[in-house]
Coordinates of C-alpha atoms in Angstrom, one line a residue:
X1 CA -51.1 15.4 -7.9
X2 CA -54.7 15.9 -8.5
X3 CA -53.8 17.2 -12.0
X4 CA -51.8 13.9 -12.7
X5 CA -54.8 11.7 -11.5
X6 CA -57.3 13.7 -13.6
X7 CA -55.1 13.6 -16.7
X8 CA -54.2 9.9 -16.2
X9 CA -57.9 8.9 -15.8
X10 CA -58.8 10.2 -19.4
X11 CA -58.4 8.2 -22.6
X12 CA -55.0 9.5 -23.4
X13 CA -51.8 7.4 -23.5
X14 CA -49.4 7.3 -20.7
X15 CA -46.8 9.5 -22.5
X16 CA -49.5 12.0 -23.2
X17 CA -50.5 12.1 -19.5
X18 CA -46.9 12.5 -18.6
X19 CA -46.4 15.3 -21.1
X20 CA -49.7 17.0 -19.7
X21 CA -48.3 16.8 -16.1
X22 CA -44.9 18.5 -17.3
X23 CA -46.8 21.2 -19.1
X24 CA -48.7 22.0 -15.8
X25 CA -45.3 21.7 -13.8
X26 CA -43.7 24.2 -16.4
X27 CA -46.5 26.6 -15.8
X28 CA -46.3 26.5 -12.1
X29 CA -42.3 26.8 -12.2
X30 CA -42.6 29.8 -14.5
X31 CA -45.0 31.6 -12.3
X32 CA -42.8 31.0 -9.4
X33 CA -39.9 32.4 -11.4
X34 CA -41.6 35.6 -12.3
X35 CA -43.0 36.1 -8.7
X36 CA -41.6 37.4 -5.5
X37 CA -44.1 36.1 -3.4
X38 CA -42.7 33.2 -1.1
X39 CA -46.0 31.3 -1.0
X40 CA -46.2 31.0 -4.9
X41 CA -42.5 29.9 -5.0
X42 CA -43.0 27.5 -2.1
X43 CA -46.2 25.9 -3.8
X44 CA -44.5 25.5 -7.0
X45 CA -41.5 23.9 -5.6
X46 CA -43.7 21.6 -3.5
X47 CA -45.4 20.3 -6.6
X48 CA -42.0 20.0 -8.4
X49 CA -40.5 17.8 -5.4
X50 CA -43.7 15.8 -5.4
X51 CA -43.7 15.1 -9.1
X52 CA -40.0 14.2 -9.2
X53 CA -40.5 12.0 -6.1
X54 CA -43.2 10.0 -7.8
X55 CA -41.0 9.6 -11.0
X56 CA -38.2 8.5 -8.9
X57 CA -40.4 5.9 -6.9
X58 CA -41.9 4.6 -10.1
X59 CA -38.4 4.0 -11.6
X60 CA -36.8 2.5 -8.5
X61 CA -39.4 -0.2 -8.4
X62 CA -38.7 -3.1 -10.8
X63 CA -42.2 -4.6 -10.2
X64 CA -43.9 -4.6 -13.8
X65 CA -41.2 -2.3 -15.1
X66 CA -41.7 -2.0 -18.9
X67 CA -38.9 0.7 -19.1
X68 CA -35.5 -0.6 -19.8
X69 CA -33.1 -0.4 -16.8
X70 CA -30.8 2.1 -18.5
X71 CA -33.8 4.6 -19.0
X72 CA -35.0 3.9 -15.4
X73 CA -31.5 4.8 -14.1
X74 CA -31.6 7.9 -16.1
X75 CA -34.8 9.1 -14.7
X76 CA -33.6 8.3 -11.2
X77 CA -30.5 10.5 -11.7
X78 CA -32.5 13.2 -13.2
X79 CA -35.2 13.1 -10.5
X80 CA -32.3 13.3 -8.0
X81 CA -30.7 16.3 -9.5
X82 CA -34.0 18.1 -10.0
X83 CA -34.9 17.5 -6.3
X84 CA -31.5 18.6 -5.0
X85 CA -31.6 21.8 -6.9
X86 CA -35.2 22.2 -5.6
X87 CA -34.0 21.9 -2.0
X88 CA -31.3 24.5 -2.7
X89 CA -34.1 26.9 -4.0
X90 CA -36.0 26.4 -0.7
X91 CA -32.9 27.3 1.3
X92 CA -31.7 30.1 -1.1
X93 CA -34.6 32.1 -2.7
X94 CA -32.0 34.0 -4.7
X95 CA -31.4 31.0 -6.9
X96 CA -32.8 30.9 -10.4
X97 CA -36.0 28.6 -11.2
X98 CA -34.4 28.5 -14.7
X99 CA -32.5 25.1 -14.2
X100 CA -35.7 23.4 -13.1
X101 CA -37.7 24.9 -15.9
X102 CA -34.9 23.8 -18.3
X103 CA -35.1 20.1 -16.9
X104 CA -38.8 20.1 -17.2
X105 CA -38.9 21.5 -20.6
X106 CA -36.4 19.0 -22.0
X107 CA -38.2 16.1 -20.5
X108 CA -41.5 17.6 -22.0
X109 CA -39.9 17.9 -25.4
X110 CA -38.7 14.2 -25.1
X111 CA -42.2 13.1 -24.3
X112 CA -43.7 15.1 -27.0
X113 CA -41.1 13.8 -29.6
X114 CA -41.5 10.2 -28.5
X115 CA -45.4 10.4 -28.5
X116 CA -45.3 11.7 -32.2
X117 CA -42.8 9.0 -33.2
X118 CA -44.9 6.2 -31.6
X119 CA -48.0 7.8 -33.2
X120 CA -46.6 7.8 -36.6
X121 CA -45.3 4.3 -36.2
X122 CA -48.7 3.0 -35.2
X123 CA -50.1 4.3 -38.5
X124 CA -47.2 3.1 -40.6
X125 CA -46.1 6.4 -41.8
X126 CA -42.5 5.7 -40.9

């Protein structure tokens, strides 16, 4: 959460801040995947659940929503699935972190692609 605030307070765009948060989340999830320490795994899952909780909350609210309803509904479904699997991981430590890593990686790739496209469009390259 502190990382998100620190990143969002800089002069980068919202998408860049979101991408930075997902990069940090991926690092934590990969550390947890490679660790047998329950504290490391639990800390990563806590950050994962908090981040997806924020995403879900932001997309449920219609106040000032600039994102189309269809996209918001997609993020809500994605957040729900990610959080449900995170809960399963808390209950069953034998499960793999890979699905959570895959989801975060896919979102990050989408953010980075969208960021490049927006950047290119703003300079008239496309």
